[in-house]
Coordinates of C-alpha atoms and ligand atoms in Angstrom, one line a residue:
X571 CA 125.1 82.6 201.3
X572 CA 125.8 79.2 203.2
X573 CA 128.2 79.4 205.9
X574 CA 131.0 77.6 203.9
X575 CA 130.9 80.1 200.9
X576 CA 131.0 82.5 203.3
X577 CA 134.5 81.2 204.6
X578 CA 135.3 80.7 201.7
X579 CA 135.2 84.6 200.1
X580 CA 137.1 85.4 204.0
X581 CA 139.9 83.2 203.2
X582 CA 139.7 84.7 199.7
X583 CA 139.9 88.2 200.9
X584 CA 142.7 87.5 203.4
X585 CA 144.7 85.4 200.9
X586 CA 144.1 88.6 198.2
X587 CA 145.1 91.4 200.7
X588 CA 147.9 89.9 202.0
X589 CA 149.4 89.7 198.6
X590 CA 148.1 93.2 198.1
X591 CA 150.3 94.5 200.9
X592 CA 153.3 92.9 199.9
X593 CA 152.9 94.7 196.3
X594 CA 151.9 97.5 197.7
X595 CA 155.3 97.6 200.1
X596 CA 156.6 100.7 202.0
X597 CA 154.0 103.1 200.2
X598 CA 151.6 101.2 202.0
X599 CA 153.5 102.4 205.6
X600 CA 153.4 106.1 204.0
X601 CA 150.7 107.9 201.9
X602 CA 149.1 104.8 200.1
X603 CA 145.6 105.9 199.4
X604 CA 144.1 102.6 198.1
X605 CA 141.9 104.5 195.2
X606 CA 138.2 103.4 196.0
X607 CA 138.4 105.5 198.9
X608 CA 139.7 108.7 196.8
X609 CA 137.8 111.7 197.6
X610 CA 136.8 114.5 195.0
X611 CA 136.0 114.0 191.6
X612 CA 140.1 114.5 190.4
X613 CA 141.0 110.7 191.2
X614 CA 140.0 108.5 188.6
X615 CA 137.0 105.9 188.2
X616 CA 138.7 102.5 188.2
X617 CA 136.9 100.0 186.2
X618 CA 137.4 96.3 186.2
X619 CA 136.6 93.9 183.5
X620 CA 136.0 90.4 184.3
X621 CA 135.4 88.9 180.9
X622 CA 136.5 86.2 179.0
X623 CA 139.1 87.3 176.5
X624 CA 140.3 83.7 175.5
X625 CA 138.4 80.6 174.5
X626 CA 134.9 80.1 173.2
X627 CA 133.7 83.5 174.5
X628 CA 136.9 85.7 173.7
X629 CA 134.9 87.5 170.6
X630 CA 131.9 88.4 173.5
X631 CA 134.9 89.7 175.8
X632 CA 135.9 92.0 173.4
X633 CA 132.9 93.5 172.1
X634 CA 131.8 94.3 175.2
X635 CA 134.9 95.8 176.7
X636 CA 135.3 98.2 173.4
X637 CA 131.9 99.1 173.4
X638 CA 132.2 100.1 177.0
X639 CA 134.9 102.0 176.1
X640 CA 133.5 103.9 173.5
X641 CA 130.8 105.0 175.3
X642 CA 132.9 106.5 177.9
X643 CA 135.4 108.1 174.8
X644 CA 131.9 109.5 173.4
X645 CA 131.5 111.6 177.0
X646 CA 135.1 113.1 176.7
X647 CA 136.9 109.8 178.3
X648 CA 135.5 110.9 182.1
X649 CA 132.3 109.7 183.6
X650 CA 130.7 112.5 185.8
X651 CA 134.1 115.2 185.0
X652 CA 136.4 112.0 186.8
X653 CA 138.9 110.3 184.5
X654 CA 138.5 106.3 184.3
X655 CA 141.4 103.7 183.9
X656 CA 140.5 100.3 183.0
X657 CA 141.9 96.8 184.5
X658 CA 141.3 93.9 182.2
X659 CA 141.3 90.4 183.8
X660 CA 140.4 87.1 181.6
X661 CA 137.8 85.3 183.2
X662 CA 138.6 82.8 180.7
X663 CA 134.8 81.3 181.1
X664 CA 135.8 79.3 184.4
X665 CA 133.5 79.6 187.2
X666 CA 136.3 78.2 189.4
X667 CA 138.9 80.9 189.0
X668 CA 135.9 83.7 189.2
X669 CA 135.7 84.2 192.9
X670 CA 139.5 84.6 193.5
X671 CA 139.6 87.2 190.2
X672 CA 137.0 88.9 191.7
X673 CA 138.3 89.4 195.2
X674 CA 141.6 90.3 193.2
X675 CA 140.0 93.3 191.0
X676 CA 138.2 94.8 194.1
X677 CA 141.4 94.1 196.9
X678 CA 144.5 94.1 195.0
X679 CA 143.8 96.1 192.1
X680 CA 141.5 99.0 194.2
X681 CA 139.1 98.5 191.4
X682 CA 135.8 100.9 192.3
X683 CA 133.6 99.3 189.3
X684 CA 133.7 96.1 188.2
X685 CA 131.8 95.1 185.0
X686 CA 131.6 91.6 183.8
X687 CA 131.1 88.8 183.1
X688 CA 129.8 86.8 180.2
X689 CA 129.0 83.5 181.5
X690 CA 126.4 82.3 184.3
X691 CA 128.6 80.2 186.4
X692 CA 131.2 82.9 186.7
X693 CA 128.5 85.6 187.6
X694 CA 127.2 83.7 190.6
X695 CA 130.5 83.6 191.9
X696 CA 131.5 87.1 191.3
X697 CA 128.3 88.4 192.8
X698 CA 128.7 86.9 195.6
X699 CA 131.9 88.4 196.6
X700 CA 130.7 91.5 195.0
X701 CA 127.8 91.5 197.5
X702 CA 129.9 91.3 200.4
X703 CA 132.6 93.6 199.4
X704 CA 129.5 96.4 197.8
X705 CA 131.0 96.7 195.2
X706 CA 129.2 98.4 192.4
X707 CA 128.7 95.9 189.8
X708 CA 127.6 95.6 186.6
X709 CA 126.5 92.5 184.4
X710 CA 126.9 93.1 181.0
X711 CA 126.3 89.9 179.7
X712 CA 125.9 86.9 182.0
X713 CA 121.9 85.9 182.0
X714 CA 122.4 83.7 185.6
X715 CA 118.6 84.2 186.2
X716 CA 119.5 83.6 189.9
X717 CA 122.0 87.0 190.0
X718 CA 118.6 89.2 189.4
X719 CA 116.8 86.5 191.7
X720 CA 117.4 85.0 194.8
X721 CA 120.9 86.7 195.0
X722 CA 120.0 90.6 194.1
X723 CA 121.5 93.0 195.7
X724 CA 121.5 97.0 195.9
X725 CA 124.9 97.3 194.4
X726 CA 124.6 94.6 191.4
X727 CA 123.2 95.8 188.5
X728 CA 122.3 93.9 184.6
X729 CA 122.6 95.6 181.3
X730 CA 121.8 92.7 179.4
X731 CA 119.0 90.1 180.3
X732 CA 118.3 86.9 182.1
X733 CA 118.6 84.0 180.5
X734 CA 114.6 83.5 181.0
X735 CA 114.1 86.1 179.4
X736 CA 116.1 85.4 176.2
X737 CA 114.1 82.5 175.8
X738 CA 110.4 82.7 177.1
X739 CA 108.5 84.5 174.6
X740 CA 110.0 82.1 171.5
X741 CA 108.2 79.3 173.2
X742 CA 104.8 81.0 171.5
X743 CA 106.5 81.8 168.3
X744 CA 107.2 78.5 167.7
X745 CA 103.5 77.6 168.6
X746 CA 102.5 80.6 166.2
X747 CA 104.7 78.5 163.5
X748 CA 102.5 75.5 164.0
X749 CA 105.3 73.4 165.6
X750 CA 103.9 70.9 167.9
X751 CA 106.8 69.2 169.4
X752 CA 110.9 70.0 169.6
X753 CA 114.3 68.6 170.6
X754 CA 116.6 71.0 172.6
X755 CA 120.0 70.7 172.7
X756 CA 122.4 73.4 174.7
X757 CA 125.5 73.6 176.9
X758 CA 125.1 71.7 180.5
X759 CA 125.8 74.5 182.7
X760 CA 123.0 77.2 184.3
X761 CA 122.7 79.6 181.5
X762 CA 122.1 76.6 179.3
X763 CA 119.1 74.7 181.1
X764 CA 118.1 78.1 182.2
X765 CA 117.5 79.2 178.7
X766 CA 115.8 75.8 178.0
X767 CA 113.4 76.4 181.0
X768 CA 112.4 79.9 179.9
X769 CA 111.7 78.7 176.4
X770 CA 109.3 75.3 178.2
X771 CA 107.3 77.7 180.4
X772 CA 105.6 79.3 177.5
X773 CA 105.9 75.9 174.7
X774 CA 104.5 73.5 177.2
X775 CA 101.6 75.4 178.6
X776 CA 101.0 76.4 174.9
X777 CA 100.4 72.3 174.0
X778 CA 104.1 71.8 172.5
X779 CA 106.1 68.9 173.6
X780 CA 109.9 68.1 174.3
X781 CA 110.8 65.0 172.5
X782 CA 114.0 64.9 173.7
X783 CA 116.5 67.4 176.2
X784 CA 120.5 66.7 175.1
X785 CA 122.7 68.5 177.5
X786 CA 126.4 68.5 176.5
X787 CA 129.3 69.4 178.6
X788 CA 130.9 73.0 178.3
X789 CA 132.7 74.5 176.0
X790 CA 132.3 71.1 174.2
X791 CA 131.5 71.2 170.4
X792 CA 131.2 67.4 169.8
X793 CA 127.6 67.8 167.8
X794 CA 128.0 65.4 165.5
X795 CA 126.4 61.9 167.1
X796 CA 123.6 64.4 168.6
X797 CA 122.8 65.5 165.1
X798 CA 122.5 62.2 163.6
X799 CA 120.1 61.9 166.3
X800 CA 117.9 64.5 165.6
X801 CA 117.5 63.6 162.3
X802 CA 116.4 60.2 163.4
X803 CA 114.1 61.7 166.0
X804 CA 112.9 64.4 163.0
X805 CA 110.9 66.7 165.6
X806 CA 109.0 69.4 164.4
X807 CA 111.9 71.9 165.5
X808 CA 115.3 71.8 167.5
X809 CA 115.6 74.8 170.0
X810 CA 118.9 75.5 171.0
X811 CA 121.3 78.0 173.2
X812 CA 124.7 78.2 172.2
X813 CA 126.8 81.5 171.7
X814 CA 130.2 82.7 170.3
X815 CA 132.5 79.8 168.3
X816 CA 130.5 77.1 170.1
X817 CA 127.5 79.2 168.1
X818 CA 129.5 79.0 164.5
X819 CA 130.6 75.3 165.2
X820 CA 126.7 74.4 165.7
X821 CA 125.2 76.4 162.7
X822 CA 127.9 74.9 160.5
X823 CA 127.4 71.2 161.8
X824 CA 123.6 71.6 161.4
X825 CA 123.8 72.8 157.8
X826 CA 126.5 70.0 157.2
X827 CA 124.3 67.5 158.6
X828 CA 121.7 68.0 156.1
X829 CA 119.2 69.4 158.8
X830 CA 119.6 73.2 157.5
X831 CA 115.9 73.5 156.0
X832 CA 114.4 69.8 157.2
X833 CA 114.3 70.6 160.9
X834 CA 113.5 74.4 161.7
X835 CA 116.1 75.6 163.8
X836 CA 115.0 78.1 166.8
X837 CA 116.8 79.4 169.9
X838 CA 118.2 82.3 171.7
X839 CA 119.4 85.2 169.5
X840 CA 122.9 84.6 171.1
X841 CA 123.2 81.5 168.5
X842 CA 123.7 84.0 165.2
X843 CA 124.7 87.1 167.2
X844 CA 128.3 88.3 166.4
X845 CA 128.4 84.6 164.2
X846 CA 125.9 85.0 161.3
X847 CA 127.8 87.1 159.3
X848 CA 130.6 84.6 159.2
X849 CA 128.3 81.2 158.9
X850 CA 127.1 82.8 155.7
X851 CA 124.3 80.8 153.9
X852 CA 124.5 78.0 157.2
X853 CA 122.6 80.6 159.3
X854 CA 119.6 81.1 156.4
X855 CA 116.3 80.2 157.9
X856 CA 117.1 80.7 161.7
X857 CA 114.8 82.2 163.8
X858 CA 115.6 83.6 167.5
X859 CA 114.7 86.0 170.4
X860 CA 116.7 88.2 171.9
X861 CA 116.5 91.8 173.2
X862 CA 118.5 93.3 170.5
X863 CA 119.1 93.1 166.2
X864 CA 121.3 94.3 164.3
X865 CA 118.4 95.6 161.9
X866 CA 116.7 97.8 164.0
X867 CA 116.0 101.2 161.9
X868 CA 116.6 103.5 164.6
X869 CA 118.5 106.7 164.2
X870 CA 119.9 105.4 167.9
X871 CA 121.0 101.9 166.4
X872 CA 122.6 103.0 163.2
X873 CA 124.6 105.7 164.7
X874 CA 126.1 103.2 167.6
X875 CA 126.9 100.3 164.9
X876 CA 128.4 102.7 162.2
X877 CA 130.5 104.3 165.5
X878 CA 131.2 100.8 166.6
X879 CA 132.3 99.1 163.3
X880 CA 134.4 102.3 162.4
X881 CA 136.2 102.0 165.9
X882 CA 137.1 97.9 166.3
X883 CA 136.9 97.0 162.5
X884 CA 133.9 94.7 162.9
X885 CA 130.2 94.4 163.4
X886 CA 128.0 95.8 166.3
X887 CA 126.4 93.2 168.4
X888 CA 124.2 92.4 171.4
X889 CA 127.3 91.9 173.8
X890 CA 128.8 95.6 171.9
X891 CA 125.4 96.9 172.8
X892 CA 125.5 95.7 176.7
X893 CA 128.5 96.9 177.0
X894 CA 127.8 100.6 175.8
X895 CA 125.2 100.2 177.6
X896 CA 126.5 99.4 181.2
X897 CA 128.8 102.4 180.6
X898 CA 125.5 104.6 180.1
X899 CA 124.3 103.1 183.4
X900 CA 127.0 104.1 185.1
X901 CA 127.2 107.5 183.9
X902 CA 123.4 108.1 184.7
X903 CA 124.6 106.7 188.4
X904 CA 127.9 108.7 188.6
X905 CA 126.4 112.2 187.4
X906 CA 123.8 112.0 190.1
X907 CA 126.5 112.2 192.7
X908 CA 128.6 115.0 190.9
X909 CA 131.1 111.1 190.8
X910 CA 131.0 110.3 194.2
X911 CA 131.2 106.6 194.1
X912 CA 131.2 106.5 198.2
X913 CA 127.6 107.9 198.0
X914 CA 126.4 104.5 196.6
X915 CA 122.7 104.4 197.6
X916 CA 122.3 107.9 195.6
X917 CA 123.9 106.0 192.9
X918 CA 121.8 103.2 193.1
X919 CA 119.0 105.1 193.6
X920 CA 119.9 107.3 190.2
X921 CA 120.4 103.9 187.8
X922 CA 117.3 102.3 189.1
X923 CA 115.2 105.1 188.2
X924 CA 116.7 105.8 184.8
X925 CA 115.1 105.3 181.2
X926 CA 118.2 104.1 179.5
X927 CA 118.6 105.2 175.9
X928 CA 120.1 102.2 174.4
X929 CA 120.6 101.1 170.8
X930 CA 117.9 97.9 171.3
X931 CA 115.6 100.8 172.2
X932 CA 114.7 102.5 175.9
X933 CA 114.7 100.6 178.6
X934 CA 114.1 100.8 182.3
X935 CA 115.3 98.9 185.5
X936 CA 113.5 96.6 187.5
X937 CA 113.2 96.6 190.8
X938 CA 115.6 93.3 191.1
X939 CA 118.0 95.7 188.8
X940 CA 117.3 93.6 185.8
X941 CA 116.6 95.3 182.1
X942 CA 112.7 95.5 181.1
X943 CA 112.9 95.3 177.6
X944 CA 111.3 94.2 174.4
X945 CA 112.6 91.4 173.4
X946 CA 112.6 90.8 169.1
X947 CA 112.1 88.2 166.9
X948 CA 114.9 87.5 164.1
X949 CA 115.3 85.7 161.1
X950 CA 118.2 85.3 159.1
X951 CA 117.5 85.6 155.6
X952 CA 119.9 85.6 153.0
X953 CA 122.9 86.2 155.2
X954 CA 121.0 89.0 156.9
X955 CA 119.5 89.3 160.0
X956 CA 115.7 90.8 159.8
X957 CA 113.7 91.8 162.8
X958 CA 110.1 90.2 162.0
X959 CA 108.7 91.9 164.4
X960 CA 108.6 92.4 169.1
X961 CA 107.8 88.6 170.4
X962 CA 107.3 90.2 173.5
X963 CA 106.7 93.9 174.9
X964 CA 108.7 95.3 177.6
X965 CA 109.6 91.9 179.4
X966 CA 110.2 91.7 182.8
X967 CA 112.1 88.1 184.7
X968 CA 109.7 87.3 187.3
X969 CA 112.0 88.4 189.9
X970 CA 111.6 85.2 191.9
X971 CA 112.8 85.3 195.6
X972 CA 114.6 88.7 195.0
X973 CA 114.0 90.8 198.6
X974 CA 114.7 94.2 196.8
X975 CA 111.9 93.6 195.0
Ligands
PHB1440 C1 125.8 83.0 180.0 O1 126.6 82.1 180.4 O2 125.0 83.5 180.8 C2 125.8 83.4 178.6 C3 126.9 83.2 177.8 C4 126.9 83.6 176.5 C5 125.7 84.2 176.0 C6 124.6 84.3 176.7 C7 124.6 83.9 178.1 O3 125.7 84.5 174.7

């Protein structure tokens, strides 16, 4: 952290408590005991979600947040015999807003957990206040390759992935498929051109080539002059990142376009996940990576989608499934300490060891607190998504300049 950012999450935490102790008023001249610092296991867990619950992402928001919830309703609504109440905050997707709600869930709003968020941007700027707060943390979506990188820390933990990893094994998929050159196209911001690079470092060394990178601003969903494009360019493939109604816009455009079926279409899994289903015959013929699908057979997997759909009215996805499964995480942290949050390296110690049983299939934590997972390859077939088969065993990010590691 630079010395400005630093200054910049003091001002933050000054500017948050001092509206904290207004709210907070006379109690906090009597027996205000701000909750993280609650002692036994009769106060309750307070969890804070920072996730976006409007605009582009809102559908990911949700899914996670009710999946998280349902894991904890599935252990008797307490984690480790301590109650939990939830504070919802919209991140609304905007990396400038994320520091300030971040200092606000942990200062203001007493929040002991916080879990969040879905987009890269807003992750590096609520880890780093989360970092110098300690919060315990958990990232149930946000890939921000960085957060399990340069920027680890004890207390910050993934449930979901890093955006290299999303990508990186599709690269020899492709290869596999006999495509010898592709055109990406993704959102300009770090989870985008992170996603790219993954996907480059193993097409490029395999012989592919990029005929051409388009970059387009976020949320934007202006596709149509870069599809017309493409179809001059006709490469042998497009691979792509884009997720959640910025996801539906894309698979409808390409289809629309008269692409759907000339120009394979590859990416990360995130571009059907949660959007397929309502794409209908547009999303026929995709093929992705992810760490998740809806069609894997498990006993695991059908139980937690069936439980899911019966609970919020729609479909399990991958976000659902990082969110149950940051709940798990914390559970498996929390029962190691009988729910004594204040032990946190015992808590730490507990999650990092851990074999999480998850509906994508067990997986373990690295050493830089990211998920080593298999990671699947997917095809949509007939408005279905099939698993063809694991691209890549047990993956684990590089871990690039993380010290814990
Ligand atoms: C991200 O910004 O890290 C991100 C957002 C949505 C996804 C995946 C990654 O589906």
């Amino acid at each position: 952290m630079n010395d400005k950012t630093l200054l910049n999450v003091k001002s933050t935490r000054r500017q948050v408590l001092g509206g904290a102790a207004v709210a907070a008023g006379v109690a906090a001249a009597g027996t205000f005991v701000p909750t993280r610092f609650a002692i036994g296991a009769q106060a309750n867990v307070k969890i804070g979600f920072l996730l976006p619950y409007s605009g582009t992402y809102a559908a990911l928001g949700h899914n996670i947040t009710d999946a998280f919830k349902m894991r904890v309703a599935e252990l008797g609504n307490k984690l480790a015999g301590r109650g939990v109440e939830y504070v919802m905050l919209d991140s609304e997707a905007a990396p400038p807003k994320a520091k300030d709600n971040t200092a606000r869930l942990i200062l203001k709003d007493k929040c002991d957990v916080l879990v969040g968020p879905v987009h890269s941007g807003v992750a590096m700027a609520m880890a780093q206040v989360a970092r110098d707060e300690g919060t315990l943390t958990i990232v149930a979506n946000a890939g921000a390759d960085n957060i399990t990188r340069e920027m680890c820390a004890p207390n910050i933990f993934r449930s979901s992935f890093s955006n290299w990893q999303s990508t990186y094994p599709c690269g020899s998929v492709m290869l596999k498929d006999g495509i010898k050159d592709a055109v990406t196209i993704t959102w300009n911001y770090p989870a985008g051109k992170q996603m790219m690079q993954g996907f480059k470092d193993s097409f490029l060394p395999g012989g592919g080539k990029i005929v051409k990178e388009i970059l387009i601003d976020f949320p934007s969903v202006e596709f149509q002059a870069h599809l017309t494009e493409i179809a001059a360019l006709k490469p042998g493939a497009v691979f792509t990142f884009f997720a959640g109604g910025g996801a539906l816009k894309f698979i409808n455009d390409y289809a629309a376009a008269g692409l759907q079926g000339k120009i394979p279409l590859y990416g990360a899994g995130f571009l059907t996940d949660g959007v397929y289903q309502k794409a209908g015959a547009a999303a026929n013929g995709i093929k992705t990576t992810l760490h998740y699908s809806d069609a894997l057979d498990t006993p695991k997997n059908r139980a937690f989608r069936q439980n899911f759909e019966s609970n919020a009215k729609r479909p399990a996805d991958v976000y659902a499934v990082q969110g149950y499964d940051a709940a798990e995480m914390l559970r498996v942290g929390l029962e190691a300490t009988k729910g004594d949050l204040g032990a946190q390296d015992k808590v730490v110690a507990a999650i990092e060891k851990a074999t999480i049983e998850s509906p994508r299939g067990n997986f373990t934590i690295s050493k830089a607190h990211n998920p080593v997972q298999d990671i699947y390859l997917r095809e949509i077939v007939n408005g279905e998504e099939k698993v063809l088969g694991v691209a890549h065993k047990a993956l684990a990010d590089p871990a690039t300049g993380c010290k814990m590691a």
